[in-house]
């Protein structure tokens, strides 16, 4: 699943959870219609005067989450920037492409809305149908990819006890440590933990296969 496919998934879900930070520094979340996915960017709108609108202007950081009927989830975190005044009317006129929003804001009343765009951010994709569950970390445009690593430290003795405890069978006996999301913490001597004993443990949680 690529970053653009993830945006398509959010657009397909349409009614997604958008989280911001309110005036008291607390998380605030609401369901917002994803208006458009175009040129690798995600567009949405909200009405002037709403708390959501004020929160976006005060702190543009936003998190968006959507789950489709195939149990696939996309989590997008980025910055929502208000479109320039010169672009607002043209984009709002395209609200007719969204029948539900056109019903809520008929005719010229939709000009109370303003459009925001998310052009960069980090993305997490989950596919709960796969076993083990598939999880991918992606970047939108120039944003950096934030990997969610697992660690084996120097205290690991490679006994394999933990392999039977993970419900998704994240740890498996045999093989070698070759998952890119997997890291070993070097010990005080500079070696990568207890190399010989750690070689018997392999994580294959992300991506479903290695």
mmCIF file with all atom_site columns, N, CA, C and O in Angstrom, residues 166-199:
data_model
loop_
_atom_site.group_PDB
_atom_site.id
_atom_site.type_symbol
_atom_site.label_atom_id
_atom_site.label_alt_id
_atom_site.label_comp_id
_atom_site.label_asym_id
_atom_site.label_entity_id
_atom_site.label_seq_id
_atom_site.pdbx_PDB_ins_code
_atom_site.Cartn_x
_atom_site.Cartn_y
_atom_site.Cartn_z
_atom_site.occupancy
_atom_site.B_iso_or_equiv
_atom_site.pdbx_formal_charge
_atom_site.auth_seq_id
_atom_site.auth_comp_id
_atom_site.auth_asym_id
_atom_site.auth_atom_id
_atom_site.pdbx_PDB_model_num
ATOM 1   N N  . UNK A 1 166 ? 3.100  -13.964 22.077 1.00 0.00 ? 166 UNK A N  1
ATOM 2   C CA . UNK A 1 166 ? 2.561  -12.924 21.217 1.00 0.00 ? 166 UNK A CA 1
ATOM 3   C C  . UNK A 1 166 ? 1.346  -13.446 20.449 1.00 0.00 ? 166 UNK A C  1
ATOM 4   O O  . UNK A 1 166 ? 1.441  -14.424 19.714 1.00 0.00 ? 166 UNK A O  1
ATOM 5   N N  . UNK A 1 167 ? 0.179  -12.801 20.594 1.00 0.00 ? 167 UNK A N  1
ATOM 6   C CA . UNK A 1 167 ? -1.031 -13.289 19.922 1.00 0.00 ? 167 UNK A CA 1
ATOM 7   C C  . UNK A 1 167 ? -0.923 -13.268 18.405 1.00 0.00 ? 167 UNK A C  1
ATOM 8   O O  . UNK A 1 167 ? -1.566 -14.058 17.730 1.00 0.00 ? 167 UNK A O  1
ATOM 9   N N  . UNK A 1 168 ? -0.118 -12.367 17.839 1.00 0.00 ? 168 UNK A N  1
ATOM 10  C CA . UNK A 1 168 ? 0.045  -12.290 16.394 1.00 0.00 ? 168 UNK A CA 1
ATOM 11  C C  . UNK A 1 168 ? 1.289  -13.026 15.902 1.00 0.00 ? 168 UNK A C  1
ATOM 12  O O  . UNK A 1 168 ? 1.680  -12.887 14.751 1.00 0.00 ? 168 UNK A O  1
ATOM 13  N N  . UNK A 1 169 ? 1.899  -13.815 16.796 1.00 0.00 ? 169 UNK A N  1
ATOM 14  C CA . UNK A 1 169 ? 3.082  -14.589 16.419 1.00 0.00 ? 169 UNK A CA 1
ATOM 15  C C  . UNK A 1 169 ? 4.172  -13.694 15.830 1.00 0.00 ? 169 UNK A C  1
ATOM 16  O O  . UNK A 1 169 ? 4.733  -13.952 14.770 1.00 0.00 ? 169 UNK A O  1
ATOM 17  N N  . UNK A 1 170 ? 4.435  -12.592 16.545 1.00 0.00 ? 170 UNK A N  1
ATOM 18  C CA . UNK A 1 170 ? 5.416  -11.617 16.063 1.00 0.00 ? 170 UNK A CA 1
ATOM 19  C C  . UNK A 1 170 ? 6.845  -12.149 16.123 1.00 0.00 ? 170 UNK A C  1
ATOM 20  O O  . UNK A 1 170 ? 7.703  -11.697 15.383 1.00 0.00 ? 170 UNK A O  1
ATOM 21  N N  . UNK A 1 171 ? 7.089  -13.064 17.024 1.00 0.00 ? 171 UNK A N  1
ATOM 22  C CA . UNK A 1 171 ? 8.435  -13.592 17.202 1.00 0.00 ? 171 UNK A CA 1
ATOM 23  C C  . UNK A 1 171 ? 8.428  -15.064 16.817 1.00 0.00 ? 171 UNK A C  1
ATOM 24  O O  . UNK A 1 171 ? 7.523  -15.810 17.168 1.00 0.00 ? 171 UNK A O  1
ATOM 25  N N  . UNK A 1 172 ? 9.450  -15.462 16.086 1.00 0.00 ? 172 UNK A N  1
ATOM 26  C CA . UNK A 1 172 ? 9.514  -16.828 15.575 1.00 0.00 ? 172 UNK A CA 1
ATOM 27  C C  . UNK A 1 172 ? 10.897 -17.401 15.802 1.00 0.00 ? 172 UNK A C  1
ATOM 28  O O  . UNK A 1 172 ? 11.902 -16.724 15.600 1.00 0.00 ? 172 UNK A O  1
ATOM 29  N N  . UNK A 1 173 ? 10.965 -18.636 16.235 1.00 0.00 ? 173 UNK A N  1
ATOM 30  C CA . UNK A 1 173 ? 12.260 -19.312 16.374 1.00 0.00 ? 173 UNK A CA 1
ATOM 31  C C  . UNK A 1 173 ? 12.844 -19.625 15.010 1.00 0.00 ? 173 UNK A C  1
ATOM 32  O O  . UNK A 1 173 ? 12.120 -19.967 14.081 1.00 0.00 ? 173 UNK A O  1
ATOM 33  N N  . UNK A 1 174 ? 14.153 -19.511 14.910 1.00 0.00 ? 174 UNK A N  1
ATOM 34  C CA . UNK A 1 174 ? 14.827 -19.851 13.659 1.00 0.00 ? 174 UNK A CA 1
ATOM 35  C C  . UNK A 1 174 ? 15.067 -18.634 12.799 1.00 0.00 ? 174 UNK A C  1
ATOM 36  O O  . UNK A 1 174 ? 14.474 -17.579 12.987 1.00 0.00 ? 174 UNK A O  1
ATOM 37  N N  . UNK A 1 175 ? 15.946 -18.773 11.810 1.00 0.00 ? 175 UNK A N  1
ATOM 38  C CA . UNK A 1 175 ? 16.229 -17.669 10.902 1.00 0.00 ? 175 UNK A CA 1
ATOM 39  C C  . UNK A 1 175 ? 17.248 -16.711 11.487 1.00 0.00 ? 175 UNK A C  1
ATOM 40  O O  . UNK A 1 175 ? 17.983 -17.031 12.400 1.00 0.00 ? 175 UNK A O  1
ATOM 41  N N  . UNK A 1 176 ? 17.261 -15.510 10.958 1.00 0.00 ? 176 UNK A N  1
ATOM 42  C CA . UNK A 1 176 ? 18.201 -14.502 11.427 1.00 0.00 ? 176 UNK A CA 1
ATOM 43  C C  . UNK A 1 176 ? 17.488 -13.177 11.532 1.00 0.00 ? 176 UNK A C  1
ATOM 44  O O  . UNK A 1 176 ? 16.392 -12.998 11.026 1.00 0.00 ? 176 UNK A O  1
ATOM 45  N N  . UNK A 1 177 ? 18.143 -12.235 12.200 1.00 0.00 ? 177 UNK A N  1
ATOM 46  C CA . UNK A 1 177 ? 17.545 -10.911 12.388 1.00 0.00 ? 177 UNK A CA 1
ATOM 47  C C  . UNK A 1 177 ? 17.720 -10.111 11.114 1.00 0.00 ? 177 UNK A C  1
ATOM 48  O O  . UNK A 1 177 ? 18.768 -9.548  10.859 1.00 0.00 ? 177 UNK A O  1
ATOM 49  N N  . UNK A 1 178 ? 16.689 -10.034 10.288 1.00 0.00 ? 178 UNK A N  1
ATOM 50  C CA . UNK A 1 178 ? 16.828 -9.348  9.017  1.00 0.00 ? 178 UNK A CA 1
ATOM 51  C C  . UNK A 1 178 ? 15.642 -8.452  8.698  1.00 0.00 ? 178 UNK A C  1
ATOM 52  O O  . UNK A 1 178 ? 15.512 -7.973  7.591  1.00 0.00 ? 178 UNK A O  1
ATOM 53  N N  . UNK A 1 179 ? 14.717 -8.232  9.642  1.00 0.00 ? 179 UNK A N  1
ATOM 54  C CA . UNK A 1 179 ? 13.585 -7.335  9.401  1.00 0.00 ? 179 UNK A CA 1
ATOM 55  C C  . UNK A 1 179 ? 14.061 -5.906  9.558  1.00 0.00 ? 179 UNK A C  1
ATOM 56  O O  . UNK A 1 179 ? 14.688 -5.551  10.534 1.00 0.00 ? 179 UNK A O  1
ATOM 57  N N  . UNK A 1 180 ? 13.750 -5.049  8.586  1.00 0.00 ? 180 UNK A N  1
ATOM 58  C CA . UNK A 1 180 ? 14.278 -3.681  8.605  1.00 0.00 ? 180 UNK A CA 1
ATOM 59  C C  . UNK A 1 180 ? 13.731 -2.865  9.771  1.00 0.00 ? 180 UNK A C  1
ATOM 60  O O  . UNK A 1 180 ? 14.325 -1.869  10.178 1.00 0.00 ? 180 UNK A O  1
ATOM 61  N N  . UNK A 1 181 ? 12.572 -3.260  10.309 1.00 0.00 ? 181 UNK A N  1
ATOM 62  C CA . UNK A 1 181 ? 11.980 -2.521  11.412 1.00 0.00 ? 181 UNK A CA 1
ATOM 63  C C  . UNK A 1 181 ? 12.475 -3.038  12.748 1.00 0.00 ? 181 UNK A C  1
ATOM 64  O O  . UNK A 1 181 ? 12.057 -2.584  13.795 1.00 0.00 ? 181 UNK A O  1
ATOM 65  N N  . UNK A 1 182 ? 13.366 -4.009  12.712 1.00 0.00 ? 182 UNK A N  1
ATOM 66  C CA . UNK A 1 182 ? 13.829 -4.658  13.930 1.00 0.00 ? 182 UNK A CA 1
ATOM 67  C C  . UNK A 1 182 ? 15.240 -4.199  14.247 1.00 0.00 ? 182 UNK A C  1
ATOM 68  O O  . UNK A 1 182 ? 16.085 -4.144  13.387 1.00 0.00 ? 182 UNK A O  1
ATOM 69  N N  . UNK A 1 183 ? 15.470 -3.834  15.487 1.00 0.00 ? 183 UNK A N  1
ATOM 70  C CA . UNK A 1 183 ? 16.797 -3.365  15.866 1.00 0.00 ? 183 UNK A CA 1
ATOM 71  C C  . UNK A 1 183 ? 17.254 -4.054  17.140 1.00 0.00 ? 183 UNK A C  1
ATOM 72  O O  . UNK A 1 183 ? 16.457 -4.382  18.009 1.00 0.00 ? 183 UNK A O  1
ATOM 73  N N  . UNK A 1 184 ? 18.565 -4.240  17.235 1.00 0.00 ? 184 UNK A N  1
ATOM 74  C CA . UNK A 1 184 ? 19.148 -4.750  18.468 1.00 0.00 ? 184 UNK A CA 1
ATOM 75  C C  . UNK A 1 184 ? 19.932 -3.617  19.122 1.00 0.00 ? 184 UNK A C  1
ATOM 76  O O  . UNK A 1 184 ? 20.625 -2.852  18.464 1.00 0.00 ? 184 UNK A O  1
ATOM 77  N N  . UNK A 1 185 ? 19.823 -3.525  20.431 1.00 0.00 ? 185 UNK A N  1
ATOM 78  C CA . UNK A 1 185 ? 20.539 -2.493  21.173 1.00 0.00 ? 185 UNK A CA 1
ATOM 79  C C  . UNK A 1 185 ? 21.962 -2.965  21.451 1.00 0.00 ? 185 UNK A C  1
ATOM 80  O O  . UNK A 1 185 ? 22.168 -4.042  22.044 1.00 0.00 ? 185 UNK A O  1
ATOM 81  N N  . UNK A 1 186 ? 23.004 -2.205  21.008 1.00 0.00 ? 186 UNK A N  1
ATOM 82  C CA . UNK A 1 186 ? 24.378 -2.621  21.279 1.00 0.00 ? 186 UNK A CA 1
ATOM 83  C C  . UNK A 1 186 ? 24.653 -2.704  22.775 1.00 0.00 ? 186 UNK A C  1
ATOM 84  O O  . UNK A 1 186 ? 24.123 -1.915  23.553 1.00 0.00 ? 186 UNK A O  1
ATOM 85  N N  . UNK A 1 187 ? 25.484 -3.669  23.193 1.00 0.00 ? 187 UNK A N  1
ATOM 86  C CA . UNK A 1 187 ? 25.849 -3.743  24.599 1.00 0.00 ? 187 UNK A CA 1
ATOM 87  C C  . UNK A 1 187 ? 27.029 -2.819  24.873 1.00 0.00 ? 187 UNK A C  1
ATOM 88  O O  . UNK A 1 187 ? 27.464 -2.070  23.995 1.00 0.00 ? 187 UNK A O  1
ATOM 89  N N  . UNK A 1 188 ? 27.534 -2.858  26.066 1.00 0.00 ? 188 UNK A N  1
ATOM 90  C CA . UNK A 1 188 ? 28.572 -1.916  26.467 1.00 0.00 ? 188 UNK A CA 1
ATOM 91  C C  . UNK A 1 188 ? 29.877 -2.123  25.695 1.00 0.00 ? 188 UNK A C  1
ATOM 92  O O  . UNK A 1 188 ? 30.727 -1.239  25.664 1.00 0.00 ? 188 UNK A O  1
ATOM 93  N N  . UNK A 1 189 ? 30.033 -3.279  25.078 1.00 0.00 ? 189 UNK A N  1
ATOM 94  C CA . UNK A 1 189 ? 31.261 -3.542  24.326 1.00 0.00 ? 189 UNK A CA 1
ATOM 95  C C  . UNK A 1 189 ? 31.153 -3.080  22.887 1.00 0.00 ? 189 UNK A C  1
ATOM 96  O O  . UNK A 1 189 ? 32.102 -3.165  22.127 1.00 0.00 ? 189 UNK A O  1
ATOM 97  N N  . UNK A 1 190 ? 29.944 -2.598  22.511 1.00 0.00 ? 190 UNK A N  1
ATOM 98  C CA . UNK A 1 190 ? 29.751 -2.148  21.144 1.00 0.00 ? 190 UNK A CA 1
ATOM 99  C C  . UNK A 1 190 ? 29.175 -3.216  20.246 1.00 0.00 ? 190 UNK A C  1
ATOM 100 O O  . UNK A 1 190 ? 28.852 -2.965  19.093 1.00 0.00 ? 190 UNK A O  1
ATOM 101 N N  . UNK A 1 191 ? 29.073 -4.464  20.758 1.00 0.00 ? 191 UNK A N  1
ATOM 102 C CA . UNK A 1 191 ? 28.477 -5.537  19.976 1.00 0.00 ? 191 UNK A CA 1
ATOM 103 C C  . UNK A 1 191 ? 26.963 -5.435  19.999 1.00 0.00 ? 191 UNK A C  1
ATOM 104 O O  . UNK A 1 191 ? 26.385 -4.852  20.908 1.00 0.00 ? 191 UNK A O  1
ATOM 105 N N  . UNK A 1 192 ? 26.324 -6.000  19.001 1.00 0.00 ? 192 UNK A N  1
ATOM 106 C CA . UNK A 1 192 ? 24.861 -5.928  18.908 1.00 0.00 ? 192 UNK A CA 1
ATOM 107 C C  . UNK A 1 192 ? 24.214 -6.950  19.830 1.00 0.00 ? 192 UNK A C  1
ATOM 108 O O  . UNK A 1 192 ? 23.689 -7.975  19.421 1.00 0.00 ? 192 UNK A O  1
ATOM 109 N N  . UNK A 1 193 ? 24.290 -6.674  21.129 1.00 0.00 ? 193 UNK A N  1
ATOM 110 C CA . UNK A 1 193 ? 23.661 -7.573  22.084 1.00 0.00 ? 193 UNK A CA 1
ATOM 111 C C  . UNK A 1 193 ? 24.342 -8.929  22.098 1.00 0.00 ? 193 UNK A C  1
ATOM 112 O O  . UNK A 1 193 ? 25.511 -9.066  21.777 1.00 0.00 ? 193 UNK A O  1
ATOM 113 N N  . UNK A 1 194 ? 23.588 -9.956  22.453 1.00 0.00 ? 194 UNK A N  1
ATOM 114 C CA . UNK A 1 194 ? 24.146 -11.302 22.478 1.00 0.00 ? 194 UNK A CA 1
ATOM 115 C C  . UNK A 1 194 ? 23.889 -11.929 21.125 1.00 0.00 ? 194 UNK A C  1
ATOM 116 O O  . UNK A 1 194 ? 22.908 -12.635 20.924 1.00 0.00 ? 194 UNK A O  1
ATOM 117 N N  . UNK A 1 195 ? 24.780 -11.652 20.194 1.00 0.00 ? 195 UNK A N  1
ATOM 118 C CA . UNK A 1 195 ? 24.563 -11.998 18.795 1.00 0.00 ? 195 UNK A CA 1
ATOM 119 C C  . UNK A 1 195 ? 24.196 -13.465 18.566 1.00 0.00 ? 195 UNK A C  1
ATOM 120 O O  . UNK A 1 195 ? 23.225 -13.779 17.887 1.00 0.00 ? 195 UNK A O  1
ATOM 121 N N  . UNK A 1 196 ? 25.004 -14.372 19.098 1.00 0.00 ? 196 UNK A N  1
ATOM 122 C CA . UNK A 1 196 ? 24.783 -15.782 18.798 1.00 0.00 ? 196 UNK A CA 1
ATOM 123 C C  . UNK A 1 196 ? 23.428 -16.250 19.305 1.00 0.00 ? 196 UNK A C  1
ATOM 124 O O  . UNK A 1 196 ? 22.716 -16.986 18.640 1.00 0.00 ? 196 UNK A O  1
ATOM 125 N N  . UNK A 1 197 ? 23.044 -15.828 20.497 1.00 0.00 ? 197 UNK A N  1
ATOM 126 C CA . UNK A 1 197 ? 21.779 -16.275 21.051 1.00 0.00 ? 197 UNK A CA 1
ATOM 127 C C  . UNK A 1 197 ? 20.602 -15.538 20.417 1.00 0.00 ? 197 UNK A C  1
ATOM 128 O O  . UNK A 1 197 ? 19.511 -16.075 20.299 1.00 0.00 ? 197 UNK A O  1
ATOM 129 N N  . UNK A 1 198 ? 20.808 -14.291 20.029 1.00 0.00 ? 198 UNK A N  1
ATOM 130 C CA . UNK A 1 198 ? 19.726 -13.520 19.424 1.00 0.00 ? 198 UNK A CA 1
ATOM 131 C C  . UNK A 1 198 ? 19.404 -13.988 18.012 1.00 0.00 ? 198 UNK A C  1
ATOM 132 O O  . UNK A 1 198 ? 18.333 -13.706 17.490 1.00 0.00 ? 198 UNK A O  1
ATOM 133 N N  . UNK A 1 199 ? 20.321 -14.691 17.365 1.00 0.00 ? 199 UNK A N  1
ATOM 134 C CA . UNK A 1 199 ? 20.121 -15.084 15.978 1.00 0.00 ? 199 UNK A CA 1
ATOM 135 C C  . UNK A 1 199 ? 18.905 -15.987 15.806 1.00 0.00 ? 199 UNK A C  1
ATOM 136 O O  . UNK A 1 199 ? 18.349 -16.094 14.717 1.00 0.00 ? 199 UNK A O  1
#
